[in-house]
Amino acid sequence: MRLAFLYFQFGLENNSNIPHSELSNHLESILSMNKIQLINTLPQVFTGRTDIVSDVWTKDLSFEKGKIYLVEANSGTGKSSLCSFIYGYRNDYQGQILFDGTDIRDYSVSKWTSIRRKHFSLMWQELRLFPELTALENVIIKNKLTGKQKKKQILQWFEMLGIADKVDSPVGRMSFGQQQRVALIRSLCQPFDFLFVDEPISHLDDSNSDIMGRIMTEEAKKQGAGIIATSIGRHIDMPYDQVLHL
């Protein structure tokens, strides 16, 4: 009965001769996002410029699930815009952005909601935490929506990142570096195929940066996910598959 429901739910022919492994692979391709492709993409504000030298803008570029990318940039080259474009937060660009071959300009609001819930997690450069809530409340409020992580795991991350004593402190009273660690933990409290981290270590020392890198790579490996990290200058230490210059 359960298998028949899966055939119906995902529009497959109800054929008992289809191997379960083949069905599993098909469902995985439906339920996950495997590739993000940029084709001649360029922020509209850069239109008409002839001095752009970039590995990203105006190129045919793909980010693949399971791989780790670093996007290095100078200030003003569109680093945060790139994250906002891919996340669907902004669409003031020319060219195309495709998710598994589909142009994201065609997505409905409900489609974007589903993508952000199941496929993307983003640690914003400005963090977007609730200053009046405690560090733990900022994380738990998201985890209650997703049910992704156990509280034991969340508290372990607080301990590893050296902020176990801040779980009950209002975020607004914490340093920016401490807030970055809270934001990273929050970003891991959902399923994702791609994790975006925009300048995640700008206010961290080398020790905490290394720990953050290990936590991210371990969690991405568990989920079979890709990571796209951005930086201006100093970057988080991870085993990058590709380094791109914006």
GROMACS .gro file of C-alpha atoms in nm, residues 46-149:
model
  104
   46PHE     CA    1   2.651   4.616  -1.355
   47THR     CA    2   2.481   4.624  -1.695
   48GLY     CA    3   2.689   4.811  -1.951
   49ARG     CA    4   3.018   4.770  -1.766
   50THR     CA    5   3.305   4.637  -1.974
   51ASP     CA    6   3.563   4.598  -1.697
   52ILE     CA    7   3.412   4.296  -1.520
   53VAL     CA    8   3.654   4.005  -1.478
   54SER     CA    9   3.478   3.726  -1.291
   55ASP     CA   10   3.455   3.347  -1.265
   56VAL     CA   11   3.083   3.384  -1.190
   57TRP     CA   12   2.920   3.679  -1.365
   58THR     CA   13   2.837   3.634  -1.738
   59LYS     CA   14   2.962   3.274  -1.728
   60ASP     CA   15   2.798   2.931  -1.755
   61LEU     CA   16   2.859   2.804  -1.402
   62SER     CA   17   2.717   2.513  -1.203
   63PHE     CA   18   2.713   2.442  -0.830
   64GLU     CA   19   2.661   2.071  -0.764
   65LYS     CA   20   2.514   1.903  -0.461
   66GLY     CA   21   2.776   1.738  -0.242
   67LYS     CA   22   3.058   1.977  -0.338
   68ILE     CA   23   3.209   2.268  -0.146
   69TYR     CA   24   3.266   2.606  -0.310
   70LEU     CA   25   3.438   2.926  -0.205
   71VAL     CA   26   3.340   3.251  -0.374
   72GLU     CA   27   3.607   3.514  -0.307
   73ALA     CA   28   3.519   3.874  -0.375
   74ASN     CA   29   3.622   4.233  -0.329
   75SER     CA   30   3.373   4.471  -0.173
   76GLY     CA   31   3.112   4.589  -0.421
   77THR     CA   32   3.144   4.301  -0.667
   78GLY     CA   33   2.801   4.152  -0.588
   79LYS     CA   34   2.885   3.883  -0.333
   80SER     CA   35   2.573   3.922  -0.119
   81SER     CA   36   2.367   3.984  -0.433
   82LEU     CA   37   2.468   3.639  -0.557
   83CYS     CA   38   2.328   3.476  -0.243
   84SER     CA   39   2.010   3.685  -0.265
   85PHE     CA   40   1.957   3.594  -0.630
   86ILE     CA   41   1.995   3.222  -0.571
   87TYR     CA   42   1.779   3.235  -0.259
   88GLY     CA   43   1.503   3.411  -0.455
   89TYR     CA   44   1.516   3.716  -0.233
   90ARG     CA   45   1.598   3.943  -0.527
   91ASN     CA   46   1.555   3.916  -0.904
   92ASP     CA   47   1.727   4.230  -1.031
   93TYR     CA   48   1.967   4.041  -1.255
   94GLN     CA   49   1.999   3.960  -1.624
   95GLY     CA   50   2.062   3.612  -1.760
   96GLN     CA   51   1.929   3.292  -1.606
   97ILE     CA   52   1.949   3.096  -1.283
   98LEU     CA   53   1.833   2.736  -1.311
   99PHE     CA   54   1.758   2.478  -1.043
  100ASP     CA   55   1.790   2.132  -1.197
  101GLY     CA   56   1.721   2.285  -1.537
  102THR     CA   57   1.420   2.501  -1.439
  103ASP     CA   58   1.439   2.881  -1.456
  104ILE     CA   59   1.370   3.018  -1.108
  105ARG     CA   60   1.189   3.321  -1.253
  106ASP     CA   61   0.898   3.081  -1.317
  107TYR     CA   62   0.865   2.981  -0.951
  108SER     CA   63   0.554   3.066  -0.752
  109VAL     CA   64   0.556   3.189  -0.393
  110SER     CA   65   0.456   2.843  -0.270
  111LYS     CA   66   0.740   2.686  -0.469
  112TRP     CA   67   0.992   2.922  -0.311
  113THR     CA   68   0.851   2.842   0.033
  114SER     CA   69   0.905   2.473  -0.028
  115ILE     CA   70   1.259   2.527  -0.160
  116ARG     CA   71   1.363   2.734   0.140
  117ARG     CA   72   1.213   2.482   0.378
  118LYS     CA   73   1.363   2.169   0.224
  119HIS     CA   74   1.655   2.254  -0.003
  120PHE     CA   75   1.834   2.576   0.098
  121SER     CA   76   1.971   2.707   0.421
  122LEU     CA   77   2.128   3.052   0.430
  123MET     CA   78   2.341   3.223   0.692
  124TRP     CA   79   2.303   3.589   0.603
  125GLN     CA   80   2.598   3.824   0.636
  126GLU     CA   81   2.385   4.045   0.862
  127LEU     CA   82   2.266   3.730   1.047
  128ARG     CA   83   1.899   3.835   1.094
  129LEU     CA   84   1.868   3.708   1.449
  130PHE     CA   85   1.602   3.827   1.695
  131PRO     CA   86   1.791   4.050   1.941
  132GLU     CA   87   1.528   4.027   2.216
  133LEU     CA   88   1.539   3.644   2.220
  134THR     CA   89   1.811   3.439   2.383
  135ALA     CA   90   2.072   3.258   2.178
  136LEU     CA   91   1.902   2.923   2.235
  137GLU     CA   92   1.555   3.065   2.160
  138ASN     CA   93   1.681   3.196   1.825
  139VAL     CA   94   1.785   2.844   1.733
  140ILE     CA   95   1.491   2.656   1.884
  141ILE     CA   96   1.230   2.876   1.717
  142LYS     CA   97   1.355   2.746   1.382
  143ASN     CA   98   1.412   2.391   1.496
  144LYS     CA   99   1.052   2.370   1.617
  145LEU     CA  100   0.939   2.443   1.262
  146THR     CA  101   1.162   2.177   1.108
  147GLY     CA  102   1.218   1.919   1.382
  148LYS     CA  103   1.557   1.859   1.223
  149GLN     CA  104   1.796   1.850   1.519
   0.00000   0.00000   0.00000
